[in-house]
Amino acid sequence: MKILIIGSGGREHALAWKCAHDISVEHIFVCPGNAGTHLEDKISNIEINASDFGAIENFCISEEISLVIIGPEQPLVDGLTNYLQSKGIDTFGPSKEAAQLEGSKTFSKDFFVKYNIPTAKYKSFDGFDNALNYLDEINYPTVVKADGLAAGKGVIICESKNDAIEALQNIIKDNAFGSAGNKVVIEEFLEGEEASFIAVVSKDKIIPLVTSQDHKAVGDGDVGLNTGGMGAYSPAPVVTDEINRKILDEVMYPTMHGLIQENSPYLGFLYAGLMIKDNEIKVLEFNCRFGDPETQPILLRLKSSLVELCKAAIDDDLDNHKIEWTKQHACGVVIASAG
Ligand code: AMP
Ligand code: GLY
């Protein structure tokens, strides 16, 4: 079979690398891919713009693609899964409706409250003046978040009211994140240790993957502004068996069932970013995809087939599916050019 992977990151390289291990897989195309995927056997890059849904459909038909895996959030939020599935092409990734869990922080925070999922206290605003007034009512540090997609950079931890004013100015007035900043969420600062909890979800079934922890701050020693992630390792010792159970019971199952109730059943990787302290968990964010760089260490530990896992999810057959992990630990390091 032939597989198409959408995206250009280390995550997509890891996804393609893992799929290439299946003997049933003849070839993998990555759209647009990167210098790493370019070097791999059985993998080639194709130059199609991920926003050109018609061109992706035509490619899938002409190459007889059996499975499309969508890596990044933007094409998911834009509805690439809806489009390809409507053309009868097997696609692993949530619909644009379900992807709102990542696409809008206001949507996700309101969803958490509606379904009783533990999260930090917050308020959302669509204008500078109202947000500014609110800064007098809260404690510091506080967290200011652009509502929409900002490549992991739209969250600003503010130590003081002045920092928060600057963040609001950046996001709302100076449009630092474009239309992603049309709304902002101001949220209670949570202390604790973070972990990433990623699962494969198909409607009302879930297969949790092994745990991981990523480090978002740009500088050595976890200092500086947030990025999408500067490195990750798996497993995350902070997720004990008891915490694991709690995450499933308090976060993953309620989210999965909430989405069904909202008529947006989930298919794909579902990623909860969590803050853990004193055996309590709170959700910082949901992502509608695999993490980058968490994918890299997690997939190094997956012994069984990723292709069969994705296929089982698409066929609504997760109940009969088992996956296997190595007990070894894995670590991924991001090397980034300055700026
Ligand atoms: P998010 O995109 O909402 O997950 O935020 C990105 C990162 O910002 C998280 O992984 C945390 O490191 C940090 N962060 C977000 N929200 C909070 C919060 N309420 N308290 C403390 N840190 C946060
Ligand atoms: N590493 C965080 C993310 O993928 O959003």
XYZ file of C-alpha atoms and ligand atoms in Angstrom:
367
model
C 0.000 0.000 0.000
C 0.969 3.636 -0.435
C 0.633 6.291 2.248
C 0.485 10.068 2.107
C 1.610 12.084 5.130
C 0.803 15.795 5.293
C 3.332 18.082 6.994
C 6.955 19.139 7.070
C 8.249 18.702 10.623
C 10.284 16.256 12.653
C 6.922 14.760 13.621
C 6.116 13.921 9.997
C 9.607 12.498 9.493
C 9.010 10.223 12.519
C 5.543 9.216 11.261
C 6.911 8.399 7.806
C 9.936 6.567 9.239
C 7.649 4.413 11.394
C 5.237 3.640 8.537
C 8.215 2.670 6.355
C 8.927 -0.233 8.753
C 5.726 -2.013 7.636
C 6.395 -4.588 4.954
C 2.868 -3.970 3.644
C 3.880 -0.390 2.849
C 5.321 0.018 -0.611
C 5.935 3.781 -0.549
C 5.297 6.886 1.534
C 4.874 10.388 0.160
C 5.286 13.367 2.457
C 3.669 16.634 1.476
C 5.781 18.760 1.477
C 8.260 16.828 3.698
C 11.698 18.096 4.668
C 15.411 17.466 4.165
C 15.211 14.472 6.535
C 12.319 12.696 4.795
C 14.087 13.353 1.482
C 16.973 11.098 2.551
C 14.921 8.055 3.615
C 14.391 4.870 1.617
C 10.779 4.231 0.560
C 9.926 7.889 1.291
C 9.702 10.831 -1.091
C 8.634 14.448 -0.779
C 5.959 15.935 -2.999
C 5.459 19.606 -3.662
C 1.758 20.194 -3.193
C 0.431 23.002 -1.052
C -1.458 21.468 1.907
C -4.172 24.098 1.455
C -4.870 22.872 -2.096
C -7.350 20.128 -1.159
C -8.233 19.363 -4.813
C -4.573 18.786 -5.717
C -4.168 16.440 -2.717
C -7.284 14.523 -3.765
C -6.007 14.198 -7.352
C -2.640 12.958 -6.077
C -4.339 10.348 -3.842
C -6.359 9.078 -6.798
C -3.493 8.972 -9.294
C -1.092 7.273 -6.827
C -3.784 4.968 -5.363
C -3.069 6.135 -1.800
C -4.597 3.799 0.829
C -4.100 6.009 3.881
C -3.595 9.723 4.512
C -2.182 10.806 7.883
C -2.396 14.526 8.627
C 0.384 15.751 10.929
C -0.107 19.466 11.713
C -3.079 21.360 13.115
C -3.638 23.890 10.320
C -4.928 21.506 7.614
C -7.050 19.724 10.261
C -8.618 22.989 11.434
C -9.103 23.941 7.759
C -11.102 20.737 7.125
C -8.749 18.577 5.040
C -10.088 15.424 6.747
C -13.705 16.400 6.016
C -12.779 17.007 2.367
C -10.808 13.801 1.754
C -13.279 11.594 3.642
C -16.122 13.051 1.556
C -14.184 11.840 -1.514
C -13.909 8.315 -0.056
C -10.193 8.588 0.813
C -9.189 6.919 4.127
C -7.857 9.768 6.251
C -6.563 9.673 9.809
C -7.228 12.946 11.619
C -10.177 14.746 13.205
C -12.830 16.747 11.372
C -12.541 20.532 11.414
C -15.381 20.631 13.948
C -13.526 18.355 16.397
C -10.230 20.144 15.647
C -11.719 23.297 17.216
C -10.464 21.808 20.486
C -7.084 23.116 19.351
C -8.209 25.743 16.836
C -9.864 27.987 19.422
C -8.827 28.319 23.051
C -12.191 29.934 23.848
C -13.964 26.917 22.335
C -11.819 24.465 24.278
C -12.064 26.310 27.604
C -15.859 26.559 27.275
C -15.921 22.851 26.366
C -13.917 21.959 29.514
C -16.377 23.829 31.711
C -19.414 22.295 29.989
C -18.090 18.747 30.444
C -16.551 19.243 33.862
C -12.963 18.728 32.746
C -10.457 20.201 35.243
C -8.742 23.334 33.923
C -7.411 26.715 35.062
C -9.892 29.536 35.741
C -10.163 31.897 32.767
C -12.057 34.584 30.946
C -12.079 35.316 27.252
C -12.233 38.714 25.596
C -12.588 40.087 22.105
C -11.522 43.646 22.784
C -8.529 45.382 24.361
C -10.406 47.581 26.871
C -12.402 44.794 28.536
C -9.312 42.625 28.784
C -7.359 45.543 30.252
C -9.978 46.162 32.972
C -9.847 42.500 33.943
C -6.121 42.828 34.704
C -7.042 44.728 37.885
C -9.089 41.786 39.186
C -6.486 39.022 39.019
C -3.330 37.761 40.705
C 0.089 37.488 39.096
C 1.732 35.690 37.408
C -1.075 35.267 34.901
C -1.255 33.746 31.436
C -2.392 35.567 28.291
C -3.272 33.389 25.287
C -4.140 34.213 21.691
C -7.371 32.347 20.892
C -6.354 30.833 17.548
C -3.437 28.872 16.117
C -0.022 30.447 16.747
C 2.444 27.564 16.280
C 2.862 27.140 20.041
C 4.026 30.740 20.480
C 0.704 32.398 21.360
C 0.890 31.797 25.121
C 2.586 34.443 27.225
C 3.310 33.980 30.925
C 3.080 37.440 32.524
C 4.825 38.094 35.841
C 3.164 41.476 36.364
C 0.284 43.630 35.209
C 2.713 45.556 32.991
C 3.780 42.335 31.258
C 0.122 41.458 30.730
C -0.623 44.878 29.227
C 2.311 44.388 26.859
C 1.049 40.908 25.913
C -2.451 42.227 25.201
C -1.002 45.043 23.151
C 1.073 42.595 21.131
C -1.753 40.176 20.515
C -4.762 42.482 20.074
C -3.362 45.817 18.912
C -0.194 44.831 17.031
C -1.701 41.622 15.598
C 1.440 39.623 16.465
C -0.451 36.400 15.655
C -2.770 37.784 12.961
C -6.423 36.770 13.236
C -5.474 34.187 15.906
C -5.427 37.186 18.255
C -8.957 38.426 17.496
C -9.864 36.951 20.870
C -7.705 36.379 23.932
C -8.000 34.127 26.939
C -6.612 35.327 30.269
C -6.007 32.387 32.527
C -4.936 31.573 36.053
C -1.247 30.593 36.235
C -0.828 26.953 37.260
C 2.195 25.544 39.022
C 3.345 21.966 38.785
C 4.994 19.614 36.335
C 3.755 19.269 32.767
C 3.125 16.088 30.799
C 1.756 15.256 27.377
C -0.902 12.570 27.204
C -1.629 11.404 23.688
C -4.141 8.771 22.640
C -5.598 7.331 19.473
C -9.325 7.993 19.568
C -12.046 6.692 17.319
C -15.569 7.791 18.313
C -16.090 6.130 21.733
C -12.899 4.048 21.774
C -9.494 5.039 22.955
C -5.995 3.564 22.947
C -3.634 5.633 25.123
C -0.057 5.927 23.911
C 2.920 5.954 26.273
C 3.422 9.206 28.169
C 5.891 11.941 27.346
C 7.068 15.321 28.508
C 8.193 18.148 26.270
C 10.104 21.282 27.152
C 8.722 24.398 25.561
C 10.907 27.259 26.732
C 13.359 28.411 24.056
C 16.513 28.672 26.226
C 18.779 26.089 27.829
C 17.588 25.328 31.380
C 13.901 25.876 30.490
C 14.085 29.661 30.323
C 12.647 32.231 27.919
C 9.577 32.387 25.704
C 7.523 29.355 24.746
C 8.068 27.484 21.492
C 6.253 24.443 20.098
C 8.823 22.347 21.958
C 12.624 22.164 22.216
C 12.826 18.483 23.070
C 10.844 15.631 24.605
C 11.286 12.331 26.325
C 9.170 9.266 27.019
C 7.985 8.005 29.458
C 7.164 10.922 31.789
C 7.687 9.637 35.366
C 5.263 12.281 36.696
C 2.438 10.234 35.134
C 2.184 7.436 37.685
C -0.352 4.628 37.252
C -2.773 6.535 39.471
C -2.358 9.766 37.496
C -2.745 7.787 34.284
C -6.114 6.465 35.492
C -7.183 9.953 36.537
C -6.263 11.425 33.156
C -8.375 8.810 31.407
C -11.332 9.188 33.788
C -11.301 12.964 34.270
C -9.996 14.175 30.923
C -9.883 11.733 28.017
C -13.201 9.882 28.399
C -15.227 13.029 29.213
C -13.674 14.762 26.165
C -14.397 11.849 23.872
C -18.009 11.599 25.069
C -18.452 15.387 25.036
C -17.417 15.487 21.394
C -19.956 12.766 20.570
C -22.608 14.832 22.337
C -21.558 17.856 20.260
C -22.017 15.731 17.104
C -18.286 15.893 16.389
C -17.010 12.390 17.194
C -13.218 12.262 17.201
C -10.892 10.317 14.945
C -7.139 10.712 15.246
C -4.439 11.510 17.748
C -5.861 13.440 20.697
C -3.296 15.250 22.808
C -3.949 16.644 26.282
C -1.309 19.020 27.638
C -1.525 18.670 31.428
C -0.247 20.348 34.561
C 0.192 17.926 37.464
C 0.608 18.877 41.099
C -0.057 16.978 44.339
C -1.829 14.190 42.447
C -4.221 16.685 40.833
C -4.359 17.245 37.093
C -5.511 20.224 35.085
C -5.723 20.540 31.314
C -3.613 23.339 29.838
C -4.618 22.672 26.261
C -5.814 20.108 23.792
C -4.104 19.463 20.510
C -5.917 17.696 17.696
C -2.789 15.881 16.500
C 0.379 14.164 17.592
C 2.845 16.402 19.447
C 6.005 17.725 17.912
C 8.579 16.834 19.306
C 6.722 14.171 21.388
C 6.081 12.005 18.306
C 9.792 11.392 17.846
C 10.480 9.643 21.219
C 7.025 8.011 21.391
C 7.286 6.359 17.983
C 10.785 5.097 18.776
C 9.120 3.077 21.541
C 6.215 1.686 19.487
C 6.985 -1.912 18.540
C 3.724 -2.696 16.732
C 2.481 -1.177 13.480
C 1.405 2.465 13.286
C -0.298 1.831 9.944
C -2.476 -0.940 11.388
C -3.321 1.262 14.380
C -4.496 4.120 12.146
C -6.414 1.715 9.906
C -8.127 0.081 12.919
C -9.195 3.536 14.145
C -10.609 4.480 10.743
C -12.451 1.113 10.554
C -13.885 1.639 14.075
C -12.099 -1.510 15.217
C -9.937 -0.287 18.127
C -11.590 -2.739 20.548
C -9.884 -5.613 18.763
C -6.563 -3.863 18.421
C -3.508 -4.297 20.639
C -0.353 -2.234 20.505
C 3.079 -3.066 21.933
C 5.768 -0.850 23.417
C 9.399 -1.311 24.296
C 10.232 -0.611 27.946
C 13.274 1.388 26.861
C 13.228 5.150 27.276
C 13.596 7.595 24.411
C 14.594 11.229 24.113
C 14.393 13.738 21.274
C 16.447 16.913 21.086
C 15.520 19.888 18.905
C 18.411 21.751 17.338
C 17.231 25.169 16.184
C 18.959 28.022 14.416
C 19.030 31.325 16.268
C 15.789 33.284 15.997
P -0.893 25.937 25.688
O -0.681 26.186 24.208
O -2.147 26.518 26.215
O -0.619 24.556 26.136
O 0.326 26.668 26.387
C 1.658 26.386 26.032
C 2.497 26.298 27.271
O 2.329 27.457 28.072
C 2.135 25.150 28.193
O 2.697 23.962 27.783
C 2.690 25.663 29.500
O 4.105 25.520 29.531
C 2.376 27.128 29.434
N 1.059 27.393 30.030
C -0.126 27.465 29.383
N -1.145 27.730 30.224
C -0.588 27.827 31.445
C -1.115 28.083 32.762
N -2.412 28.297 32.952
N -0.248 28.088 33.788
C 1.072 27.883 33.606
N 1.631 27.654 32.404
C 0.821 27.614 31.329
N 5.010 19.902 21.742
C 3.801 20.581 21.874
C 2.913 20.472 20.737
O 3.083 19.638 19.851
O 1.959 21.228 20.695
